[in-house]
Coordinates of C-alpha atoms (C1' of nucleotides) in Angstrom, one line a residue:
Chain A
M1 CA -2.5 -8.9 8.6
L2 CA -1.5 -12.5 8.7
Q3 CA -2.0 -14.7 5.6
V4 CA -4.9 -17.0 5.9
P5 CA -3.2 -20.0 4.2
Y6 CA -0.4 -19.7 6.7
I7 CA -2.8 -19.6 9.6
K8 CA -4.6 -22.7 8.4
Q9 CA -1.5 -24.7 8.0
H10 CA 0.0 -23.7 11.3
V11 CA -2.9 -23.3 13.7
A12 CA -1.1 -24.5 16.8
L13 CA 2.1 -22.6 16.0
V14 CA 0.1 -19.4 15.4
K15 CA -1.6 -19.7 18.8
E16 CA 1.8 -20.4 20.4
R17 CA 3.4 -17.3 18.9
L18 CA 0.4 -15.1 19.8
A19 CA 0.9 -16.2 23.4
V20 CA 4.4 -14.7 23.3
K21 CA 2.7 -11.4 22.6
H22 CA 0.3 -12.1 25.5
F23 CA -2.6 -11.9 23.0
G24 CA -5.4 -13.8 24.7
E25 CA -8.1 -14.2 22.0
T26 CA -6.7 -17.3 20.4
A27 CA -10.3 -18.4 19.6
L28 CA -10.1 -15.9 16.7
V29 CA -7.7 -18.3 15.0
D30 CA -10.2 -21.0 15.0
E31 CA -12.9 -18.6 13.8
I32 CA -10.7 -17.6 10.9
V33 CA -10.2 -21.2 9.8
A34 CA -13.9 -21.8 10.0
L35 CA -14.8 -18.7 8.1
D36 CA -12.3 -19.4 5.4
D37 CA -13.6 -22.9 4.9
Q38 CA -17.1 -21.4 4.7
R39 CA -15.9 -18.8 2.2
K40 CA -14.4 -21.4 -0.1
K41 CA -17.5 -23.5 0.0
I42 CA -19.8 -20.6 -0.9
Q43 CA -17.4 -19.4 -3.5
F44 CA -17.3 -22.8 -5.2
E45 CA -21.1 -23.0 -5.3
F46 CA -21.4 -19.5 -6.6
D47 CA -18.8 -20.0 -9.3
T48 CA -20.5 -23.2 -10.4
I49 CA -23.9 -21.6 -10.8
Q50 CA -22.5 -18.5 -12.3
A51 CA -20.6 -20.6 -14.9
K52 CA -24.0 -22.1 -15.9
V53 CA -25.6 -18.7 -16.2
N54 CA -22.7 -17.4 -18.3
A55 CA -22.9 -20.4 -20.6
A56 CA -26.7 -19.9 -21.0
S57 CA -26.3 -16.3 -21.7
K58 CA -23.9 -17.0 -24.4
Q59 CA -26.3 -19.4 -25.9
I60 CA -29.1 -16.9 -25.8
G61 CA -27.0 -14.5 -27.7
Q62 CA -26.4 -17.1 -30.4
L63 CA -30.1 -18.0 -30.6
I64 CA -31.1 -14.4 -31.0
A65 CA -28.5 -14.0 -33.7
K66 CA -30.0 -16.9 -35.5
G67 CA -33.4 -15.5 -35.1
L68 CA -34.7 -18.3 -32.9
K69 CA -36.7 -16.1 -30.6
E70 CA -38.8 -18.7 -28.9
E71 CA -35.8 -20.8 -28.0
A72 CA -34.1 -17.7 -26.6
E73 CA -37.1 -16.9 -24.5
Q74 CA -37.1 -20.4 -23.1
A75 CA -33.5 -20.2 -22.2
K76 CA -34.0 -16.8 -20.5
Q77 CA -36.5 -18.4 -18.2
Q78 CA -34.1 -21.1 -17.3
V79 CA -31.5 -18.6 -16.3
A80 CA -34.1 -16.7 -14.2
A81 CA -34.3 -19.9 -12.1
F82 CA -30.7 -19.4 -11.1
K83 CA -31.1 -15.8 -10.2
Q84 CA -32.3 -16.4 -6.7
D85 CA -29.4 -18.7 -5.8
I86 CA -26.9 -16.3 -7.3
N87 CA -28.2 -13.5 -5.3
T88 CA -28.3 -15.5 -2.1
L89 CA -24.9 -16.9 -2.5
S90 CA -23.3 -13.6 -3.5
E91 CA -24.7 -12.0 -0.4
Q92 CA -23.5 -14.9 1.8
L93 CA -20.1 -14.6 0.1
A94 CA -19.8 -10.9 0.8
E95 CA -20.9 -11.3 4.4
T96 CA -18.5 -14.2 5.0
E97 CA -15.6 -12.3 3.5
K98 CA -16.5 -9.3 5.6
Q99 CA -16.5 -11.3 8.8
L100 CA -13.3 -13.0 7.8
N101 CA -11.6 -9.8 7.2
E102 CA -12.8 -8.2 10.4
T103 CA -11.6 -11.1 12.3
L104 CA -8.3 -11.3 10.6
V105 CA -7.6 -7.7 11.3
K106 CA -7.9 -8.3 15.0
L107 CA -5.0 -10.6 15.0
P108 CA -1.6 -8.9 15.7
N109 CA 1.5 -9.9 13.8
L110 CA 3.3 -13.0 15.1
P111 CA 6.5 -12.2 17.0
S112 CA 9.7 -13.5 15.4
D113 CA 11.4 -16.3 17.3
K114 CA 14.1 -13.8 18.2
V115 CA 11.7 -11.9 20.5
P116 CA 12.5 -12.3 24.1
P117 CA 9.8 -13.5 26.5
G118 CA 8.2 -11.1 28.9
K119 CA 5.2 -8.9 29.4
T120 CA 6.3 -5.4 30.5
P121 CA 9.0 -2.9 29.6
E122 CA 11.1 -4.3 32.4
D123 CA 11.4 -7.5 30.4
N124 CA 13.0 -5.8 27.4
V125 CA 16.5 -6.9 26.8
V126 CA 19.3 -4.4 26.5
V127 CA 21.4 -5.4 23.6
R128 CA 23.9 -2.6 23.5
E129 CA 24.8 0.6 25.3
G130 CA 26.9 3.3 23.8
G131 CA 28.2 6.8 24.7
V132 CA 29.1 8.1 28.1
K133 CA 26.6 9.4 30.7
P134 CA 27.7 12.9 31.6
Q135 CA 28.4 13.8 35.2
L136 CA 26.2 16.8 35.8
P137 CA 26.5 19.1 38.8
A138 CA 23.9 18.7 41.5
D139 CA 22.0 21.8 40.3
A140 CA 21.7 20.6 36.8
A141 CA 18.4 21.7 35.2
P142 CA 15.9 19.5 33.5
H143 CA 15.2 20.5 29.9
W144 CA 12.0 22.4 30.6
D145 CA 14.0 24.8 32.7
L146 CA 16.7 25.2 30.1
I147 CA 14.0 25.8 27.5
T148 CA 12.8 28.7 29.6
R149 CA 16.2 30.0 30.4
Y150 CA 17.2 30.2 26.7
D151 CA 13.7 31.0 25.5
L152 CA 13.6 28.1 23.0
I153 CA 10.0 27.0 23.3
D154 CA 6.9 28.7 24.5
F155 CA 4.6 26.0 25.7
E156 CA 2.0 28.4 27.1
T157 CA 1.5 30.2 23.9
G158 CA 1.4 26.9 22.0
A159 CA -1.4 25.9 24.3
K160 CA -3.1 29.2 23.7
I161 CA -3.0 28.8 20.0
T162 CA -4.0 25.2 19.9
G163 CA -3.9 23.3 23.2
S164 CA -1.5 21.6 25.6
G165 CA 1.1 19.5 23.9
F166 CA 1.5 21.7 20.9
P167 CA 4.9 23.4 21.4
L168 CA 5.7 26.8 19.9
Y169 CA 9.3 26.7 19.0
K170 CA 11.0 30.0 19.0
G171 CA 14.3 31.6 17.9
R172 CA 17.1 29.2 18.4
G173 CA 14.7 26.6 19.5
A174 CA 13.0 26.7 16.1
K175 CA 16.3 26.8 14.3
L176 CA 17.5 23.8 16.2
Q177 CA 14.5 21.8 14.9
R178 CA 15.3 22.8 11.4
A179 CA 19.0 22.0 11.9
L180 CA 18.3 18.5 13.3
V181 CA 15.8 17.7 10.5
Q182 CA 18.2 18.7 7.9
Y183 CA 21.1 16.9 9.4
F184 CA 19.1 13.7 9.9
L185 CA 17.8 13.7 6.3
D186 CA 21.3 14.3 5.0
F187 CA 22.6 11.5 7.1
N188 CA 19.9 9.1 5.7
T189 CA 20.2 10.1 2.1
A190 CA 24.0 9.6 2.3
A191 CA 23.2 6.0 3.2
G192 CA 21.2 5.5 0.1
Y193 CA 17.7 6.4 1.3
T194 CA 15.6 8.4 -1.2
E195 CA 14.1 11.5 0.4
Y196 CA 10.4 12.2 0.3
L197 CA 8.2 14.9 1.6
P198 CA 4.8 13.3 1.9
P199 CA 1.3 14.5 2.6
F200 CA 0.7 15.0 6.3
M201 CA -2.9 13.7 6.1
V202 CA -3.9 10.4 4.8
N203 CA -7.1 8.7 3.7
E204 CA -8.7 5.7 5.3
A205 CA -7.1 3.2 2.9
S206 CA -3.6 4.4 3.8
A207 CA -4.2 4.3 7.5
Y208 CA -5.6 0.8 7.1
G209 CA -2.6 -0.2 4.9
T210 CA 0.0 0.3 7.6
G211 CA -2.2 -1.0 10.4
Q212 CA -3.2 2.2 12.1
L213 CA -6.8 1.3 11.4
P214 CA -8.7 -0.2 12.9
D215 CA -6.3 -0.9 15.8
K216 CA -5.2 2.6 16.7
E217 CA -8.1 4.7 15.6
G218 CA -8.3 6.7 18.8
Q219 CA -4.7 7.7 18.6
M220 CA -5.0 9.7 15.4
Y221 CA -6.5 13.1 14.8
F222 CA -9.4 12.8 12.3
M223 CA -10.8 15.4 10.0
P224 CA -14.4 14.4 9.5
A225 CA -15.2 17.0 6.9
D226 CA -12.8 15.3 4.5
N227 CA -12.3 11.8 6.1
F228 CA -8.6 12.4 6.5
Y229 CA -6.3 11.4 9.3
L230 CA -3.4 13.5 10.5
I231 CA -0.4 11.2 10.3
P232 CA 1.0 9.8 13.5
T233 CA 4.3 9.2 11.7
S234 CA 5.5 9.5 8.1
E235 CA 5.7 5.7 8.0
V236 CA 2.1 5.9 7.0
P237 CA 2.2 8.0 3.9
V238 CA 5.7 6.7 2.9
T239 CA 4.9 3.0 3.1
N240 CA 1.7 3.7 1.2
I241 CA 3.6 5.0 -1.7
Y242 CA 3.9 1.4 -2.7
R243 CA 0.4 0.3 -1.8
D244 CA -1.2 -1.9 -4.5
T245 CA 2.0 -2.1 -6.5
I246 CA 4.2 -4.9 -7.7
V247 CA 7.8 -4.0 -7.9
K248 CA 10.6 -5.8 -9.7
E249 CA 12.7 -8.1 -7.5
T250 CA 15.8 -6.2 -8.7
D251 CA 14.3 -3.0 -7.3
L252 CA 14.5 -4.3 -3.8
P253 CA 15.4 -3.1 -1.3
V254 CA 13.5 0.2 -1.7
K255 CA 14.9 2.6 0.8
M256 CA 13.0 5.8 1.7
T257 CA 13.3 8.6 4.2
A258 CA 11.0 11.4 5.0
Y259 CA 10.6 14.2 7.4
S260 CA 7.2 15.0 8.8
P261 CA 5.5 16.5 11.8
C262 CA 3.7 13.7 13.7
F263 CA 0.4 14.1 15.3
R264 CA -0.7 11.9 18.2
R265 CA -3.7 12.3 20.5
E266 CA -1.9 10.4 23.3
A267 CA -5.3 10.1 25.0
G268 CA -4.9 9.2 28.7
S269 CA -1.4 10.3 29.2
F270 CA -0.6 12.4 32.3
G271 CA 1.9 13.3 35.0
K272 CA 5.6 13.7 34.8
D273 CA 5.8 11.6 31.6
V274 CA 4.3 14.5 29.7
R275 CA 6.4 17.2 31.3
G276 CA 8.3 19.4 28.8
L277 CA 9.2 17.5 25.6
N278 CA 8.7 14.1 27.0
R279 CA 5.4 13.6 25.4
V280 CA 3.6 16.0 23.0
H281 CA 0.8 16.0 20.5
Q282 CA 2.8 17.3 17.6
F283 CA 6.5 16.7 17.1
E284 CA 9.0 16.5 14.3
K285 CA 10.5 13.2 13.1
V286 CA 12.6 11.8 10.3
E287 CA 11.7 8.3 9.4
I288 CA 13.4 5.6 7.4
V289 CA 11.4 2.9 5.6
Q290 CA 12.5 -0.1 3.6
L291 CA 10.8 -2.7 1.5
T292 CA 12.8 -5.8 1.2
H293 CA 12.9 -9.4 0.0
P294 CA 11.5 -11.7 2.7
D295 CA 14.8 -13.5 2.9
K296 CA 16.6 -10.2 3.6
S297 CA 14.4 -8.4 6.1
Y298 CA 16.2 -9.5 9.3
E299 CA 19.6 -8.6 7.8
V300 CA 18.1 -5.3 6.8
L301 CA 16.7 -4.8 10.3
E302 CA 20.1 -5.1 11.8
E303 CA 21.5 -2.7 9.2
M304 CA 18.9 -0.2 10.1
V305 CA 19.6 -0.5 13.8
S306 CA 23.2 0.0 13.0
H307 CA 22.4 3.0 10.9
V308 CA 20.4 4.7 13.6
G309 CA 23.1 3.7 16.2
K310 CA 25.7 5.6 14.1
L311 CA 23.4 8.6 13.9
V312 CA 22.9 8.7 17.7
N313 CA 26.6 8.3 18.1
T314 CA 27.4 11.4 16.1
L315 CA 25.2 13.4 18.5
N316 CA 27.4 12.2 21.4
L317 CA 24.4 11.1 23.4
P318 CA 24.5 8.1 25.8
Y319 CA 22.1 5.5 24.4
R320 CA 21.0 2.0 24.7
I321 CA 19.3 -0.4 22.4
L322 CA 16.5 -2.6 23.6
K323 CA 15.1 -5.7 22.0
L324 CA 11.4 -5.5 23.0
C325 CA 9.8 -8.4 24.7
G326 CA 6.7 -10.0 23.4
G327 CA 4.3 -8.1 25.7
D328 CA 5.8 -4.7 24.9
M329 CA 5.8 -4.9 21.1
G330 CA 3.6 -3.1 18.7
F331 CA 0.6 -4.8 17.2
A332 CA 2.0 -5.1 13.7
S333 CA 5.6 -5.8 14.5
A334 CA 7.5 -9.1 14.3
L335 CA 10.6 -7.7 16.0
T336 CA 11.3 -4.3 17.4
Y337 CA 14.4 -2.6 18.7
D338 CA 14.0 0.6 20.7
F339 CA 16.6 3.3 21.0
E340 CA 16.6 5.2 24.2
V341 CA 18.9 8.1 25.1
F342 CA 19.8 9.0 28.6
S343 CA 18.4 12.2 30.0
A344 CA 21.0 13.1 32.5
A345 CA 19.0 15.7 34.4
Q346 CA 15.9 13.6 34.7
Q347 CA 18.0 10.5 35.2
R348 CA 15.8 8.4 32.9
W349 CA 15.9 6.8 29.5
L350 CA 13.8 8.4 26.8
E351 CA 12.7 6.5 23.7
V352 CA 13.9 8.3 20.5
S353 CA 13.5 5.6 17.9
S354 CA 11.8 2.3 17.3
V355 CA 13.0 0.2 14.5
S356 CA 10.8 -2.7 13.5
N357 CA 10.4 -5.5 11.0
F358 CA 6.8 -6.0 10.1
E359 CA 7.6 -8.9 7.8
A360 CA 4.5 -9.3 5.5
Y361 CA 2.0 -8.0 8.0
Q362 CA 1.7 -4.5 6.5
S363 CA 2.4 -5.6 2.9
N364 CA -0.4 -8.1 3.1
R365 CA -2.8 -5.3 4.0
A366 CA -1.4 -2.8 1.6
R367 CA -0.7 -5.4 -1.1
I368 CA 3.0 -4.4 -1.6
R369 CA 4.4 -7.2 -3.7
F370 CA 7.3 -8.0 -6.0
K371 CA 7.7 -10.5 -8.8
D372 CA 10.2 -13.2 -8.0
A373 CA 12.5 -15.1 -10.3
N374 CA 9.8 -17.6 -11.1
G375 CA 7.3 -14.9 -12.1
K376 CA 5.2 -15.3 -8.9
N377 CA 4.1 -12.4 -6.9
Q378 CA 5.2 -12.4 -3.3
L379 CA 4.6 -10.0 -0.5
A380 CA 7.5 -7.8 0.3
H381 CA 8.6 -7.2 3.8
T382 CA 8.3 -3.8 5.3
L383 CA 10.5 -2.2 7.9
N384 CA 10.8 1.2 9.4
G385 CA 12.4 3.2 12.1
S386 CA 12.7 6.7 13.4
S387 CA 15.9 8.4 12.4
L388 CA 15.2 10.2 14.6
A389 CA 12.3 11.7 16.6
L390 CA 13.3 15.2 17.7
P391 CA 11.7 16.2 21.0
R392 CA 13.5 13.8 23.3
I393 CA 16.7 14.2 21.4
V394 CA 16.4 17.9 22.1
A395 CA 15.6 17.2 25.7
C396 CA 18.8 15.2 26.1
L397 CA 21.0 17.5 24.0
L398 CA 19.9 20.4 26.3
E399 CA 20.3 18.5 29.6
N400 CA 23.4 16.6 28.9
N401 CA 25.4 19.4 27.3
Q402 CA 24.5 22.2 29.8
T403 CA 27.4 24.2 31.1
K404 CA 27.7 27.5 32.9
E405 CA 28.4 29.1 29.5
G406 CA 25.5 27.6 27.8
I407 CA 24.4 24.5 25.8
L408 CA 27.3 23.0 23.8
L409 CA 25.9 21.4 20.7
P410 CA 27.6 18.4 19.1
E411 CA 30.0 19.2 16.3
V412 CA 28.0 17.7 13.5
L413 CA 25.2 20.2 14.1
H414 CA 27.4 23.3 14.0
P415 CA 27.1 23.9 10.3
Y416 CA 23.4 23.2 10.3
F417 CA 22.7 25.4 13.4
G418 CA 25.2 28.1 12.4
G419 CA 27.0 27.9 15.7
G420 CA 27.9 25.5 18.5
I421 CA 26.4 27.1 21.6
I422 CA 23.1 28.2 22.9
N423 CA 23.6 30.8 25.5
Chain B
rG1 C1' -16.5 26.2 -5.2
rG2 C1' -18.4 26.5 -10.8
rU3 C1' -18.2 24.6 -15.9
rG4 C1' -16.4 21.2 -19.4
rA5 C1' -13.5 16.7 -20.7
rG6 C1' -11.9 12.2 -19.1
rG7 C1' -10.5 7.7 -15.8
rU8 C1' -9.2 0.6 -19.9
rG9 C1' -3.4 -4.1 -18.6
rG10 C1' 3.9 -1.4 -16.8
rA11 C1' 3.1 3.1 -20.5
rU12 C1' 0.4 5.1 -24.8
rG13 C1' -4.2 3.9 -26.6
rA14 C1' -8.6 1.2 -29.5
rG15 C1' -13.1 -0.6 -28.0
rU16 C1' -21.0 2.2 -27.3
rG17 C1' -24.6 -4.3 -25.3
rG18 C1' -23.0 -11.0 -26.8
rC19 C1' -17.4 -12.7 -31.5
rU20 C1' -13.4 -8.5 -25.6
rG21 C1' -9.8 -10.4 -20.2
rA22 C1' -9.8 -6.8 -23.6
rA23 C1' -6.8 -4.6 -30.6
rA24 C1' -2.4 -2.1 -31.7
rU25 C1' 2.0 0.2 -30.5
rC26 C1' 5.9 1.0 -26.9
rA27 C1' 8.5 -0.8 -22.7
rA28 C1' 10.0 -5.3 -20.1
rC29 C1' 11.6 -10.5 -20.2
rA30 C1' 13.5 -15.0 -22.9
rG31 C1' 15.5 -16.9 -27.4
rU32 C1' 17.7 -16.6 -32.6
rU33 C1' 21.2 -13.9 -35.3
rU34 C1' 25.9 -11.1 -34.3
rG35 C1' 33.2 -10.3 -33.0
rC36 C1' 30.8 -6.9 -28.8
rU37 C1' 26.9 -3.3 -28.5
rA38 C1' 22.9 -1.9 -31.5
rA39 C1' 19.4 -3.4 -35.1
rA40 C1' 16.3 -7.3 -37.0
rC41 C1' 13.4 -11.6 -36.2
rU42 C1' 10.6 -15.2 -32.9
rG43 C1' 8.2 -16.1 -28.4
rU44 C1' 6.4 -14.6 -23.4
rC45 C1' 4.2 -10.7 -21.2
rG46 C1' -2.5 -8.3 -15.7
rU47 C1' -4.5 -9.4 -10.8
rA48 C1' -7.2 -12.0 -7.1
rC49 C1' -10.1 -16.1 -5.3
rG50 C1' -11.7 -21.2 -6.3
rG51 C1' -11.8 -26.5 -8.5
rG52 C1' -8.8 -30.6 -10.0
rU53 C1' -3.5 -32.4 -10.0
rA54 C1' 2.2 -35.8 -7.5
rA55 C1' 3.6 -31.8 -10.5
rC56 C1' 4.1 -28.8 -15.2
rU57 C1' -0.3 -28.4 -17.5
rC58 C1' -5.8 -28.0 -17.2
rU59 C1' -10.2 -25.5 -15.6
rG60 C1' -14.2 -22.0 -13.1
rU61 C1' -15.4 -17.1 -11.2
rA62 C1' -14.5 -11.9 -10.5
rC63 C1' -12.0 -7.4 -11.8
rC64 C1' -11.7 -2.0 -17.6
rG65 C1' -11.5 4.5 -11.0
rC66 C1' -15.1 2.9 -6.6
rG67 C1' -20.2 1.5 -5.3
rG68 C1' -25.1 0.5 -6.8
rG69 C1' -28.8 -0.3 -10.9
rU70 C1' -31.0 -2.0 -15.9
rU71 C1' -30.4 -6.7 -18.8
rC72 C1' -30.7 -13.6 -20.2
rG73 C1' -25.9 -10.9 -21.0
rA74 C1' -22.3 -4.6 -19.3
rA75 C1' -15.6 -2.0 -20.2
rU76 C1' -19.9 -0.4 -23.3
rC77 C1' -26.5 2.0 -20.9
rC78 C1' -28.4 4.6 -16.0
rC79 C1' -27.5 6.7 -10.9
rG80 C1' -24.2 8.2 -6.8
rC81 C1' -19.2 8.9 -5.2
rC82 C1' -13.8 9.5 -5.8
rC83 C1' -9.9 11.1 -8.7
rU84 C1' -7.2 13.5 -13.0
rC85 C1' -6.9 17.4 -16.7
rA86 C1' -8.5 22.3 -18.7
rC87 C1' -10.9 27.0 -18.0
rC88 C1' -13.2 30.3 -14.4
rG89 C1' -13.5 31.9 -9.1
rC90 C1' -10.7 32.1 -4.5
rC91 C1' -5.9 31.9 -2.6
rA92 C1' -0.1 30.6 0.0

RNA sequence: GGUGAGGUGGAUGAGUGGCUGAAAUCAACAGUUUGCUAAACUGUCGUACGGGUAACUCUGUACCGCGGGUUCGAAUCCCGCCCUCACCGCCA
């Protein structure tokens, strides 16, 4: 969430930046200012009275020690007079803090000034294109046909076991998943990321820490018996490794990578968007996460984009990088680059990665801090990106590399897959 | 799931009602000493929110797993929950 002191000092600017995100409820900003003023006022009163009570209590102790029982009794009665005020004020304080927090959490992160204007995905700016779009014959098959032809995924049985959108990978389809995950993790660890294998369910505090709650509550699977959420991305558990911690400045940047399955309810999706692997409820993904010094986060963002670009490149897939416009960005993000690969048989771009700088938005919620050179605690910046999400990569690998002889896999995967062709 | 023990500052760990925001040790940081390293010595060394200030400083409140309660006063007593460890049960 945004930091209250910053909001109060930059009311007009905050509203202006929120407009870039096409966030309409700017009245919330004024509410926050008012609530925080109120909070301070109540706290001051409360502290003042409490200080008196504390002093009196100390005195009572001394009186009793001296055996002055009557004086002690008198003092007790004086303290009792404060009791009512204390109770009232502490209730008011708790209520105001609660309201303030609830309001604060409704505000999205401010977009960086590098964010292009615009409202819809059409307004996103292509910053780079790479790779070559293959020329496929007219009878080229979409990936869902290829999946059937080579018996890689059994969607029907997955639906039988669980429900639609839960693919059952099979044979070489399953092995390809394993190969990709392994390759991606190796690629990331070679670049200095520490590998983690996190829990796939998180508690409420973790989901709140990275901003999934309360904003995206309906998009996560929830286990009511234990109050756990199935993770929509390993960003959640991995970022929360550092929740409520203060790291040394010299430990920054913290670079982490993790594989996990991702669970998303994707309520309301339908049509050709969800065909085959385009959109599923459970998929595999390898994620990269960094915690950085605030001065370095944009530099690191570019570095992460470049890292993911290299990875996509090694797969020989045509891709493009988009800088998301204000209206298409995520709630918690300050600047986001999307990676899309070109699905030649469907003739459309498919998102395979989203690399974002969250600045201090997540770290403020999760209290991820570092001690700076002056000994002051500062919020770190958090960044993360997919590196990479599997299903759409697989869709493109299959479609773009189809030949009469079979699917020709990119060379980097051969050692992981134990071969270069699916036929 | 059952039984028992326990959760205190970066770590170990003392503290069973006021003198404790918290001993001691270790780690860390700064300095002195030293040819360098090491050792020794000295000092610093929790977080959050307020008040006051030009600022360093000063000052108030809260926090000893979390939430309630008792009390003039709670790390300390009571209740609920969570977590950790050990043993048992079950089990990949």
